[in-house]
mmCIF file of C-alpha atoms in Angstrom:
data_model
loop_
_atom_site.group_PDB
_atom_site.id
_atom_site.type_symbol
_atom_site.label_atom_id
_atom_site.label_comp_id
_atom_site.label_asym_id
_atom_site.label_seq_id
_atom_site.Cartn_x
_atom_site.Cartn_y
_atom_site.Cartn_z
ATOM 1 C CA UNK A 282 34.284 -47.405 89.394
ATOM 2 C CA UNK A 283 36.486 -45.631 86.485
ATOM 3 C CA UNK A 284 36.402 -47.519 83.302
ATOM 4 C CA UNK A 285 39.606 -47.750 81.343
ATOM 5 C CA UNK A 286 40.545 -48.861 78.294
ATOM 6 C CA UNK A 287 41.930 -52.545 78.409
ATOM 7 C CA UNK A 288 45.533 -52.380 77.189
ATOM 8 C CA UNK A 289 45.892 -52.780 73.503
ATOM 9 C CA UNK A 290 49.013 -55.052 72.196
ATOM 10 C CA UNK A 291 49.613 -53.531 68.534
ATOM 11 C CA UNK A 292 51.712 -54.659 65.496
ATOM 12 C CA UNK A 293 54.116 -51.648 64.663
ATOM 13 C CA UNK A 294 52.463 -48.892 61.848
ATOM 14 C CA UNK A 295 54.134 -49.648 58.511
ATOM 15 C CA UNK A 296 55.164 -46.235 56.592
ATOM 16 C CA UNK A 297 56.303 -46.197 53.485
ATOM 17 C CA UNK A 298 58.286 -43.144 53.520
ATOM 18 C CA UNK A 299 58.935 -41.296 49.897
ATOM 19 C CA UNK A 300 62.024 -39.439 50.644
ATOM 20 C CA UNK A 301 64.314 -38.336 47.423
ATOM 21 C CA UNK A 302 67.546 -39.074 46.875
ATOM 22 C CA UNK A 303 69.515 -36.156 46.771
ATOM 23 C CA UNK A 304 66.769 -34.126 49.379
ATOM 24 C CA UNK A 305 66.974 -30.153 49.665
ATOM 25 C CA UNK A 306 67.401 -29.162 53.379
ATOM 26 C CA UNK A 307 64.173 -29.043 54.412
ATOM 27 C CA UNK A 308 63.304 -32.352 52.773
ATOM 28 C CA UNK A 309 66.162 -33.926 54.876
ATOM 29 C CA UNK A 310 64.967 -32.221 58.322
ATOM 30 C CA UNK A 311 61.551 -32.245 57.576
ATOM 31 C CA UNK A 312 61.129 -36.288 55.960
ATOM 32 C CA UNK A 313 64.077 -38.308 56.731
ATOM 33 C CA UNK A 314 65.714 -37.418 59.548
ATOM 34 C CA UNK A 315 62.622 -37.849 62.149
ATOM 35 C CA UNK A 316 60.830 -40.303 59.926
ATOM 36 C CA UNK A 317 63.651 -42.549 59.884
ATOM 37 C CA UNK A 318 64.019 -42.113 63.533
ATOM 38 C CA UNK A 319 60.798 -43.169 64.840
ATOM 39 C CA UNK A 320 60.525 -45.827 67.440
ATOM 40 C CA UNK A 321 60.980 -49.494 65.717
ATOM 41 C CA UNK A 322 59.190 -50.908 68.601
ATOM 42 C CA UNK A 323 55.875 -48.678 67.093
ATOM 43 C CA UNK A 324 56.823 -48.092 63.449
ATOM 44 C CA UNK A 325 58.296 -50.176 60.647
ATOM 45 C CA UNK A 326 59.923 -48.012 58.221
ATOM 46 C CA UNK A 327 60.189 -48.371 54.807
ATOM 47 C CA UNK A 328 62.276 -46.106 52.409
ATOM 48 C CA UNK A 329 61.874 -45.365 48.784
ATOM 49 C CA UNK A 330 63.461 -42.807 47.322
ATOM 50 C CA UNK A 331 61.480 -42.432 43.722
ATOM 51 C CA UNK A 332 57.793 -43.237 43.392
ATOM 52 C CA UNK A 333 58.579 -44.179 39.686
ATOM 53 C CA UNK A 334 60.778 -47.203 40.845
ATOM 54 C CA UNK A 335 58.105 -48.623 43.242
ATOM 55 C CA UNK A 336 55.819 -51.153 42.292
ATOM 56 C CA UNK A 337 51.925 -52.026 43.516
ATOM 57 C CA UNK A 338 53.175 -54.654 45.745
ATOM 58 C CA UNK A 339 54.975 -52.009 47.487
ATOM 59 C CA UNK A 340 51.983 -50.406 48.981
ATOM 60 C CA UNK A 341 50.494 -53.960 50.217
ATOM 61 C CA UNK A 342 49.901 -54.076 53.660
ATOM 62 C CA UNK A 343 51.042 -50.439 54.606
ATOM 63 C CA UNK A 344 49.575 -48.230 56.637
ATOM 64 C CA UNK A 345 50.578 -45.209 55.879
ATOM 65 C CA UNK A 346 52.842 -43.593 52.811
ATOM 66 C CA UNK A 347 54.166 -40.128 53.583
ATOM 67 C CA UNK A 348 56.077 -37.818 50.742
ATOM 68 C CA UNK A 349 57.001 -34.087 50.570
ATOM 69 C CA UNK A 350 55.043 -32.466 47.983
ATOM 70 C CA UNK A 351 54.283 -34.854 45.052
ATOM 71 C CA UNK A 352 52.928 -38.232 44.583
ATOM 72 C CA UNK A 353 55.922 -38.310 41.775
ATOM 73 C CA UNK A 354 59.127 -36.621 41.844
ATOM 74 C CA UNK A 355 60.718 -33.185 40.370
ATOM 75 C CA UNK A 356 62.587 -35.614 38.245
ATOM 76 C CA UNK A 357 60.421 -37.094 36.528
ATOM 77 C CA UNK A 358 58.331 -35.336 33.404
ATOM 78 C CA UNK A 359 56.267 -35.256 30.680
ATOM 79 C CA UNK A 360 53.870 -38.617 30.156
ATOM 80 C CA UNK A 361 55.809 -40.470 32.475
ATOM 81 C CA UNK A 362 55.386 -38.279 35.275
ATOM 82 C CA UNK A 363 51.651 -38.930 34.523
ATOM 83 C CA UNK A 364 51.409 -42.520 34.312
ATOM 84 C CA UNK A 365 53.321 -43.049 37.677
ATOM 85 C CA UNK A 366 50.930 -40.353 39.581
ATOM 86 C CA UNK A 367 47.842 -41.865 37.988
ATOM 87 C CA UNK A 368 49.132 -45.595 38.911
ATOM 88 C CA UNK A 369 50.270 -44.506 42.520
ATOM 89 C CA UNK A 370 46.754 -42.689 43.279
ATOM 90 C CA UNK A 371 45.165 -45.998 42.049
ATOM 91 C CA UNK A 372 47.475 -48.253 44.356
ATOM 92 C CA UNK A 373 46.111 -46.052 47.385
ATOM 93 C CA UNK A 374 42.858 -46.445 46.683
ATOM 94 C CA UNK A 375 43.049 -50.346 46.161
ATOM 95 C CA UNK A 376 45.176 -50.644 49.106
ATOM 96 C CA UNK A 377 43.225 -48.101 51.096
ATOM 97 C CA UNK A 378 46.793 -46.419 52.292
ATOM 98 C CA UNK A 379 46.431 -43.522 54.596
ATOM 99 C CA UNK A 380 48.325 -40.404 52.786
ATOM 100 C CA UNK A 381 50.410 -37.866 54.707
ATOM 101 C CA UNK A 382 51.839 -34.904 52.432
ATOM 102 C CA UNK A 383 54.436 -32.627 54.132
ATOM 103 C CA UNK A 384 55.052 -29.065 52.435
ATOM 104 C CA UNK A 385 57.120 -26.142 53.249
ATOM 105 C CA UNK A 386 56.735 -23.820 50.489
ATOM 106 C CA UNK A 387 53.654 -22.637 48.126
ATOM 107 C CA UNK A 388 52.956 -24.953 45.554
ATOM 108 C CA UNK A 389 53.047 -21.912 42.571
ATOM 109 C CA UNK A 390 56.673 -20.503 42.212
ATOM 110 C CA UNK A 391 57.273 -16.737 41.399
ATOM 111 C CA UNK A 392 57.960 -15.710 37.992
ATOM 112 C CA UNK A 393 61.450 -14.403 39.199
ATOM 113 C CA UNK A 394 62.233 -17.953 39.647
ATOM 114 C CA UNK A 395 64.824 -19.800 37.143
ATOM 115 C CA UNK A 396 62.542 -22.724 36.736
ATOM 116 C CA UNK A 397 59.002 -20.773 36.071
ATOM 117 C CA UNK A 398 58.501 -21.797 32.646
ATOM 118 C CA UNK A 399 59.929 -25.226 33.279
ATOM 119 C CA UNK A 400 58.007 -26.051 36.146
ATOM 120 C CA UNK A 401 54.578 -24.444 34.290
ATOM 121 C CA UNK A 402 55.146 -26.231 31.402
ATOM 122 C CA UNK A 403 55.239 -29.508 33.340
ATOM 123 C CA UNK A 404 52.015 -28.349 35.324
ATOM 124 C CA UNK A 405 54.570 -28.945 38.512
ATOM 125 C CA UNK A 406 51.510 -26.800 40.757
ATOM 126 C CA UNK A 407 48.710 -28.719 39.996
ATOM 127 C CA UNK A 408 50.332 -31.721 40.413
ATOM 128 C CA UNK A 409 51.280 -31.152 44.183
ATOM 129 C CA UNK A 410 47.651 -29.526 44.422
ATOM 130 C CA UNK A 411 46.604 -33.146 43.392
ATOM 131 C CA UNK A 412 48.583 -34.453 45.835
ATOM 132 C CA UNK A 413 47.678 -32.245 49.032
ATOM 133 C CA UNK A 414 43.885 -33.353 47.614
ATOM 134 C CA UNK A 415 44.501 -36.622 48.315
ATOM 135 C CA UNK A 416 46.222 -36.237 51.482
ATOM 136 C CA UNK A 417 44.763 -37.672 54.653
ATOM 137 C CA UNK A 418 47.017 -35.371 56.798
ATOM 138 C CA UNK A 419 48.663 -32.267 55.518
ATOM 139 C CA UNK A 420 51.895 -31.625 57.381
ATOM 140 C CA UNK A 421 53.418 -27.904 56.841
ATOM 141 C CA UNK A 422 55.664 -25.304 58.323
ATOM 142 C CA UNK A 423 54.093 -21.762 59.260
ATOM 143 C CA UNK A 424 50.405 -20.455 60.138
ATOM 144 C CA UNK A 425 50.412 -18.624 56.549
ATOM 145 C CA UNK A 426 51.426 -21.338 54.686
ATOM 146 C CA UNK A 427 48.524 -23.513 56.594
ATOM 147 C CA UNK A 428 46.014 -20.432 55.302
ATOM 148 C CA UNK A 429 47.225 -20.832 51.758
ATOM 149 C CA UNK A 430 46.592 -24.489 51.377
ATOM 150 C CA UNK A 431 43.500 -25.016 53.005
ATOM 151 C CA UNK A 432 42.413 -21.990 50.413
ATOM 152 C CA UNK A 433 44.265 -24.098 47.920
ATOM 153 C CA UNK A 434 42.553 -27.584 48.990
ATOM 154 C CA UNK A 435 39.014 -25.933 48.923
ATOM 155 C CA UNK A 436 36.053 -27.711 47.277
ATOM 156 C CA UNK A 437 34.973 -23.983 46.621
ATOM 157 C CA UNK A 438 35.835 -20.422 46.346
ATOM 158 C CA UNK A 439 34.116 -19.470 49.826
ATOM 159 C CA UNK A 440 34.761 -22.349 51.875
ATOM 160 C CA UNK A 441 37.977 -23.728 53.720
ATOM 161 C CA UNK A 442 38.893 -27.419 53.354
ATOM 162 C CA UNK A 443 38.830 -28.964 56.548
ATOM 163 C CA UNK A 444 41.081 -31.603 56.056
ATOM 164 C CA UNK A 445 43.816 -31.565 59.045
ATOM 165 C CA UNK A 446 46.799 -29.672 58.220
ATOM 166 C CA UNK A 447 48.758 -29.664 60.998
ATOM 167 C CA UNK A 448 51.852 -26.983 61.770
ATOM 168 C CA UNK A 449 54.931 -29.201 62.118
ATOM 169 C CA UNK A 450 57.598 -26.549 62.963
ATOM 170 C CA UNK A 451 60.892 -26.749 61.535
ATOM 171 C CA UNK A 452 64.206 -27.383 63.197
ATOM 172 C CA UNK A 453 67.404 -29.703 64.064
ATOM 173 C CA UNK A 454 66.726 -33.098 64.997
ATOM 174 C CA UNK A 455 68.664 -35.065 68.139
ATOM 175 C CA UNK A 456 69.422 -37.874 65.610
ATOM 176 C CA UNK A 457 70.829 -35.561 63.282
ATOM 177 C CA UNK A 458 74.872 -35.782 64.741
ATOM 178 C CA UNK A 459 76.655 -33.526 62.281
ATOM 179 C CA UNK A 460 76.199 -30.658 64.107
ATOM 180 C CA UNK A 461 78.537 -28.555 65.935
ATOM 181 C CA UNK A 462 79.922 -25.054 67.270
ATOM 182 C CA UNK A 463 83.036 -25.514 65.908
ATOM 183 C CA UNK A 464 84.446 -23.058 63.433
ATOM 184 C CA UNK A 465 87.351 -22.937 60.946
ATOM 185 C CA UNK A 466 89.677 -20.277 61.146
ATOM 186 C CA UNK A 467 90.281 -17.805 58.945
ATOM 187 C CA UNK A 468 91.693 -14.160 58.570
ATOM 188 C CA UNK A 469 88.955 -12.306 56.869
ATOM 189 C CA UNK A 470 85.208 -12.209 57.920
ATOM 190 C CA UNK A 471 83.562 -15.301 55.984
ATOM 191 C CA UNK A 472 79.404 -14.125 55.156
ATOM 192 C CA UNK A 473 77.681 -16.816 53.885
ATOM 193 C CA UNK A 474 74.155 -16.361 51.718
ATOM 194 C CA UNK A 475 72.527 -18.970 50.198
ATOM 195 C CA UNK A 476 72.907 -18.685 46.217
ATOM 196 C CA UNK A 477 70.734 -21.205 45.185
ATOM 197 C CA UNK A 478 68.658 -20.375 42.184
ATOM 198 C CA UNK A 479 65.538 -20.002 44.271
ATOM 199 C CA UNK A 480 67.016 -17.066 46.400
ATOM 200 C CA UNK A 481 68.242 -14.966 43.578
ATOM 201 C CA UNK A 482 65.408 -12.589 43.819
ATOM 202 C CA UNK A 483 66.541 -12.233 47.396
ATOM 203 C CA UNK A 484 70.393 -12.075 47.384
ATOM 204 C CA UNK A 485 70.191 -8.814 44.920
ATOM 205 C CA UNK A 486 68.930 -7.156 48.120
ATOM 206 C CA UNK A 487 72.219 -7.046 49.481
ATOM 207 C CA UNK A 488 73.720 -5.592 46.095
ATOM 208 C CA UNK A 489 73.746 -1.517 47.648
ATOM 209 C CA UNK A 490 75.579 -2.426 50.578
ATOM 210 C CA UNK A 491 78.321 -4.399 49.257
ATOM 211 C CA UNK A 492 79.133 -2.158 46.870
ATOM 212 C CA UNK A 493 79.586 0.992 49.550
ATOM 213 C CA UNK A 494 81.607 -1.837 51.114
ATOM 214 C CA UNK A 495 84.185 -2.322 48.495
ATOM 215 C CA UNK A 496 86.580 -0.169 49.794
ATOM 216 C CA UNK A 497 86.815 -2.181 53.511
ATOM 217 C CA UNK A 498 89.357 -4.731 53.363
ATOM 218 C CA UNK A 499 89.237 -7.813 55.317
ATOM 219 C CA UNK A 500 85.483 -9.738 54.864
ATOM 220 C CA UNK A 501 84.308 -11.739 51.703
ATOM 221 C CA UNK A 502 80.978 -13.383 50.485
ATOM 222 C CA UNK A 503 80.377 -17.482 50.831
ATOM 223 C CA UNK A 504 77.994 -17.999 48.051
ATOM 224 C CA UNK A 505 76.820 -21.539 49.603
ATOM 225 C CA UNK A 506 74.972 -23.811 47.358
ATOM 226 C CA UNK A 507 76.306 -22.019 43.847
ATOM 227 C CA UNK A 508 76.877 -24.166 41.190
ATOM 228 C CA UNK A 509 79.832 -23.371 38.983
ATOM 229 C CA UNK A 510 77.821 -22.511 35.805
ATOM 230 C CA UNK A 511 75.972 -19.925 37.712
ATOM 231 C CA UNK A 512 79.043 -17.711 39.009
ATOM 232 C CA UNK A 513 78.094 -15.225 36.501
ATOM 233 C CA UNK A 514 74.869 -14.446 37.407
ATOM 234 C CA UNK A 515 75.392 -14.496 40.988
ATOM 235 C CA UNK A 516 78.328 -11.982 40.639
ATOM 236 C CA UNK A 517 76.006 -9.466 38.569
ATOM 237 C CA UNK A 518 73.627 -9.949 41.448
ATOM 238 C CA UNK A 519 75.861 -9.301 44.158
ATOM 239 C CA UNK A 520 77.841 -6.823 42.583
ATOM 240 C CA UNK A 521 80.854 -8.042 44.210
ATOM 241 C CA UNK A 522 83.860 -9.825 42.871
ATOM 242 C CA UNK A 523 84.797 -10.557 46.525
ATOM 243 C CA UNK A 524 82.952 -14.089 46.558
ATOM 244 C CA UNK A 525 84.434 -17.355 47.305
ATOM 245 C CA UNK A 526 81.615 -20.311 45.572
ATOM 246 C CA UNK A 527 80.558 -22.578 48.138
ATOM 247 C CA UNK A 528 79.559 -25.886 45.955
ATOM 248 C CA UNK A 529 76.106 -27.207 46.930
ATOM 249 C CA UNK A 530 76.656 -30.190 49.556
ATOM 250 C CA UNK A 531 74.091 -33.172 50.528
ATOM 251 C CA UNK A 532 71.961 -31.927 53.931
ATOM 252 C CA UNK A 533 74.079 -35.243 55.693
ATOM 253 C CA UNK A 534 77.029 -32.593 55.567
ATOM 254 C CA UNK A 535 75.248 -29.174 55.521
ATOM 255 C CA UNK A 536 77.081 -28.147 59.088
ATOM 256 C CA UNK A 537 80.547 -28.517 57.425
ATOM 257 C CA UNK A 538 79.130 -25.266 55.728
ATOM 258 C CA UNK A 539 78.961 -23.279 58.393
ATOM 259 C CA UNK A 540 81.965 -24.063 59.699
ATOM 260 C CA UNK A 541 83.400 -21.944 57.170
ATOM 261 C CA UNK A 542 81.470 -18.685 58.028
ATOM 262 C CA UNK A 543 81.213 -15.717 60.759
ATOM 263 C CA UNK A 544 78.510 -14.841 59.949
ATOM 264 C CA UNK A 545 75.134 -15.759 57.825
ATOM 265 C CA UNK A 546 72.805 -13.476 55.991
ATOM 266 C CA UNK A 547 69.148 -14.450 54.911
ATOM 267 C CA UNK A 548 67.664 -11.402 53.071
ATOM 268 C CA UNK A 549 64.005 -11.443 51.678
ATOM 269 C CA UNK A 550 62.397 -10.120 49.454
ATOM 270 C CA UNK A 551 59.160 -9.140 49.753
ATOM 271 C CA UNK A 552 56.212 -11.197 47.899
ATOM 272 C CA UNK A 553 53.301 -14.166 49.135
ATOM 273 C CA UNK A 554 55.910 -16.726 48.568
ATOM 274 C CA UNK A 555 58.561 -15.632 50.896
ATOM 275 C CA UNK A 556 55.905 -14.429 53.926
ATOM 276 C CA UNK A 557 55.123 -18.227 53.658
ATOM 277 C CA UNK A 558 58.712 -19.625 54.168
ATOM 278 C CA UNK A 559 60.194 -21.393 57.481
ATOM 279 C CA UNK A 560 62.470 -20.157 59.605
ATOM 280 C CA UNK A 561 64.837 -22.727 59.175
ATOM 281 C CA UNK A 562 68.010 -20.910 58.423
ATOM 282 C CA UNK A 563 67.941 -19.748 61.949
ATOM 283 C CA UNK A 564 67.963 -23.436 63.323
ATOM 284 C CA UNK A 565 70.925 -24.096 61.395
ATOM 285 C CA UNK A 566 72.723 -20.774 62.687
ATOM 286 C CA UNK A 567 71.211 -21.938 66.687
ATOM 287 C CA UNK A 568 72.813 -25.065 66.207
ATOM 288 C CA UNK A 569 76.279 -24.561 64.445
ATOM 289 C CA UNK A 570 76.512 -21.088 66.614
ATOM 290 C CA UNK A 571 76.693 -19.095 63.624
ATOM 291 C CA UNK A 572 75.273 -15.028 64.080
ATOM 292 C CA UNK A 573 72.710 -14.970 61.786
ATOM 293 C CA UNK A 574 70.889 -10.934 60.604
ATOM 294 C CA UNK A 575 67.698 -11.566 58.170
ATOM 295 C CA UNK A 576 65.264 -9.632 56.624
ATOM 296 C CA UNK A 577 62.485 -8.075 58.896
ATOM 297 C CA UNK A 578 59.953 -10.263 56.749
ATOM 298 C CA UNK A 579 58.104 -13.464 57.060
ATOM 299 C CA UNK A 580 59.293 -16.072 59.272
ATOM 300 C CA UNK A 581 61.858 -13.352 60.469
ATOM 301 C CA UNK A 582 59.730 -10.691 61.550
ATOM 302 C CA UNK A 583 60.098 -9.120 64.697
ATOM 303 C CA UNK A 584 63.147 -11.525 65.780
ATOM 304 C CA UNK A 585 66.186 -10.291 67.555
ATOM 305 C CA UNK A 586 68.337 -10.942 64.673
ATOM 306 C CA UNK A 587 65.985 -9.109 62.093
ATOM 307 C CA UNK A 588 66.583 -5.857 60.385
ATOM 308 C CA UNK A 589 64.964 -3.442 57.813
ATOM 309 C CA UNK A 590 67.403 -1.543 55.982
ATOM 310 C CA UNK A 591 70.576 -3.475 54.882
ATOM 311 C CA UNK A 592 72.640 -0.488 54.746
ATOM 312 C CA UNK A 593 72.980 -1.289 58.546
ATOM 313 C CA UNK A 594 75.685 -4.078 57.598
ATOM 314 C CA UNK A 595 77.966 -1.958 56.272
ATOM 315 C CA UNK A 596 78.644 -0.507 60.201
ATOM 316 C CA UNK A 597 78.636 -4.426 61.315
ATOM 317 C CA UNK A 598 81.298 -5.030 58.876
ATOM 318 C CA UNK A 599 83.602 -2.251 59.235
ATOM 319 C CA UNK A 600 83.350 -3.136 63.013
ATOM 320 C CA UNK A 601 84.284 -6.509 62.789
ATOM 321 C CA UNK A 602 87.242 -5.617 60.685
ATOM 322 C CA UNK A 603 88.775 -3.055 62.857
ATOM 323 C CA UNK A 604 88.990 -5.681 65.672
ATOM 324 C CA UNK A 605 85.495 -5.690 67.421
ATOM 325 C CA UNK A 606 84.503 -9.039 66.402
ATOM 326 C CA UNK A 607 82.029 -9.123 69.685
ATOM 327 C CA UNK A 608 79.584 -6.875 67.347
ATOM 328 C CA UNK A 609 78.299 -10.288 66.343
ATOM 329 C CA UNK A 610 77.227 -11.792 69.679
ATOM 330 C CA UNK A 611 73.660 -9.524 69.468
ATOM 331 C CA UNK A 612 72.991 -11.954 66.190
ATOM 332 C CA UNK A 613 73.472 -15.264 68.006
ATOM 333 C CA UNK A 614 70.704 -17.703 68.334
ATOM 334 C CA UNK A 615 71.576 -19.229 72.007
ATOM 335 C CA UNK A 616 67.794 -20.430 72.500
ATOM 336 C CA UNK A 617 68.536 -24.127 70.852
ATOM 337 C CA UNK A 618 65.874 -25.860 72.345
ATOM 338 C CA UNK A 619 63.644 -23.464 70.395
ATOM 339 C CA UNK A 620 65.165 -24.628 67.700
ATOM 340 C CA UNK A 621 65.071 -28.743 68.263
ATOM 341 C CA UNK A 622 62.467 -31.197 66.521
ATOM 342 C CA UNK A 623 61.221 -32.773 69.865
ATOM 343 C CA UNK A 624 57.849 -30.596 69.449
ATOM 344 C CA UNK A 625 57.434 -31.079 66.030
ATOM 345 C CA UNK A 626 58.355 -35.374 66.717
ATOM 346 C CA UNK A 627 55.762 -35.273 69.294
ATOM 347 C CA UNK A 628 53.218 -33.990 66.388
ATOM 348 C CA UNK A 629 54.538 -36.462 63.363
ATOM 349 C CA UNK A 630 53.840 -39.759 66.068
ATOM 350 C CA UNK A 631 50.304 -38.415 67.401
ATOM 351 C CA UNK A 632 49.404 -37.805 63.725
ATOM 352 C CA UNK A 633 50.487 -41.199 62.404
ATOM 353 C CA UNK A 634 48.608 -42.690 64.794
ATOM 354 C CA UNK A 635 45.598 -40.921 65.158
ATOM 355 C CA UNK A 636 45.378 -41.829 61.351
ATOM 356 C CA UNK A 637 45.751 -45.566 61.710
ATOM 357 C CA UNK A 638 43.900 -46.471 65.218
ATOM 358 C CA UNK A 639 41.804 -42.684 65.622
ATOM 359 C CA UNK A 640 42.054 -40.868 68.725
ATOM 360 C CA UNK A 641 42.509 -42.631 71.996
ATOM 361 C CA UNK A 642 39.450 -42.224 73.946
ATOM 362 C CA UNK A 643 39.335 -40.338 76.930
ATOM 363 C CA UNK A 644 38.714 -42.479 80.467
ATOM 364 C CA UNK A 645 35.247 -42.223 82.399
ATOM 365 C CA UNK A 646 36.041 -40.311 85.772
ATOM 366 C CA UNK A 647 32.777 -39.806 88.319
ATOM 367 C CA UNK A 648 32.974 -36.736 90.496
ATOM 368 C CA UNK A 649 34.242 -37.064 94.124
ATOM 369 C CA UNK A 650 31.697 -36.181 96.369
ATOM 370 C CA UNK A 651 33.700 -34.539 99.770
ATOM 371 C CA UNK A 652 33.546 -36.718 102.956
ATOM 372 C CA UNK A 653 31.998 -34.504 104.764
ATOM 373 C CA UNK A 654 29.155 -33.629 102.331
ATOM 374 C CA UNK A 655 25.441 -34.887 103.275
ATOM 375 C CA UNK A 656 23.323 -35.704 100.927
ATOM 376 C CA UNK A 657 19.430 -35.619 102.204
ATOM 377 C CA UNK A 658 16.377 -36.623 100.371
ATOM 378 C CA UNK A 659 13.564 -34.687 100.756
ATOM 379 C CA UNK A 660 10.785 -35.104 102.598
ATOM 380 C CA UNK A 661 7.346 -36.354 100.695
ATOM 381 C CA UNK A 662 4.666 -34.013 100.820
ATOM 382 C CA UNK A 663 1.646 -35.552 103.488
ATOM 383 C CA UNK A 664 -1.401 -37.279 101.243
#
């Protein structure tokens, strides 16, 4: 006879997710949207948006907690950022909480970056290396960030940590309704580039070619995600006064972004932090149907819609403008499904519950032995 497992009536998983306020895009498609999405029938969901604010009888009778990057927040510094990561690592171990840590970028930023010094003085590095320590489950993005933190999470120099950190690909989630194909229109070509602080280093790449560009009429530069007091400096690193400031917008209304462009551009440059990056720009572009050309580098490399020398825009452009707007159908992302969560769901449920009941045992099946096979014994030898 096969044995199987008797069925197993189970009280939903309580997670205690640790999802921030105001969340940066990948926090929002990475941490709440699926999280907050998973089937109540299996999980009970619990939301808290600071770990400073949550008290011990908050982890009481939970099964798992899961936060992106740090057992505190970016928010919170000095002593006090201390005393709640030394009282939340002490509430785990009482209540003997299984700890899932997602992360989608190295924990060490550049130098180049506008918040170095800050984030080294507050010791913002070893904090989430604490964190990813602790971890049960390590959820993360790429195979080269995966490398870096098991090399990170190493008890020593020559060997690997072989705590599970799983690859949970990025991309748009089926719960997530804001998105659509719809676009604005407009008389000029609209290229958007992300101008947060963190892609300075990257957006100066483009500085060459919008300057032999200055001359074409009819296209201008979305600077999404540029605050007002940083105009200045993203000017001087563009080059360009042709730039309309995007304001930076919550993730629950990132698509009303790119409604307002052609065309989006995700340059790179070229260092360990960026090779570990998601491609996650290009699931936005997939899913608002937005052409998209990026940097031959990283999470880009060897796509469709890569290139290596930006001086190749300036031909796009000039294309576009002189009424061969088709020159941006080669940069379309039409693959969506490629770019969907339903993988990457499949991953977060199996992991959460691996973690709480282990892995579901695999039935006992005997052979089949053919009809027509004949089995004989062997004759005993005479005495």
């Amino acid at each position: 006879m096969v044995d199987q497992e008797k069925s197993i009536v189970r009280k939903p998983i309580r997670v205690l997710l640790i999802a921030p306020e105001h969340p940066t895009g990948t926090q929002f498609h990475r941490m709440i949207v699926p999280n907050c999405a998973l089937d109540p029938k299996e999980f009970e969901v619990l939301v808290a948006h600071d770990l400073s604010q949550v008290m011990k009888r908050d982890f009481e009778g939970i099964d798992v907690v899961i936060l992106s990057r740090l057992i505190t927040s970016f928010m919170i510094k000095g002593d006090t950022k201390n005393m709640v990561e030394k009282a939340c690592l002490s509430y785990l171990k009482e209540y003997k909480n299984k700890l899932i840590v997602d992360i989608d970028d190295i924990p060490q930023i550049p130098e180049t970056f506008r918040l170095y010094e800050t984030q080294k003085k507050d010791k913002t590095a070893e904090s989430i290396i604490t964190s990813l320590k602790r971890a049960d489950v390590i959820w993360t993005t790429t195979e080269p960030l995966k490398k870096k933190i098991q090399k990170l999470i190493a008890t020593t120099a020559k060997k690997q940590s072989q705590k599970p950190v799983l690859i949970v690909p990025n991309g748009i989630s089926k719960h997530d309704g804001q998105w659509t194909t719809k676009k604005l229109k407009h008389p000029d070509l609209r290229i958007g580039v992300a101008c947060m602080d963190n892609h300075w280093p990257d957006i100066k790449l483009l500085k060459p070619v919008l300057k032999k560009l200055e001359n074409v009429k009819g296209w201008r530069i979305m600077a999404m995600g540029c605050d007002v007091e940083y105009k200045a400096e993203v000017k001087k690193l563009l080059g360009t006064d042709r730039i309309t400031f995007v304001p930076w917008v919550s993730p629950y209304e990132y698509a009303t972004q790119y409604r307002k462009i052609d065309l989006l551009l995700c340059p790179l440059s070229h260092n360990a932090y960026n090779s570990c990056r998601s491609d996650i720009k290009f699931a936005e572009a997939a899913h608002s149907n937005t052409p998209v050309i990026a940097e031959n580098f990283g999470p880009y490399k060897g796509h469709k819609c890569a290139i290596d020398d930006w001086s190749k825009l300036e031909q796009i452009v000039k294309d576009y403008v002189t009424g061969k707007p088709k020159v941006l159908d080669q940069f379309r992302i039409t693959d969506t499904e490629n770019y969907n969560t339903d993988k990457a769901d499949e991953i977060r449920i199996n992991s959460i519950k691996e973690l709480v009941h282990g892995k579901p045992k695999r039935p006992i099946t005997k052979k089949k032995v053919p009809a027509n096979t004949i089995r004989r014994k062997k004759a005993a030898k005479p005495s």
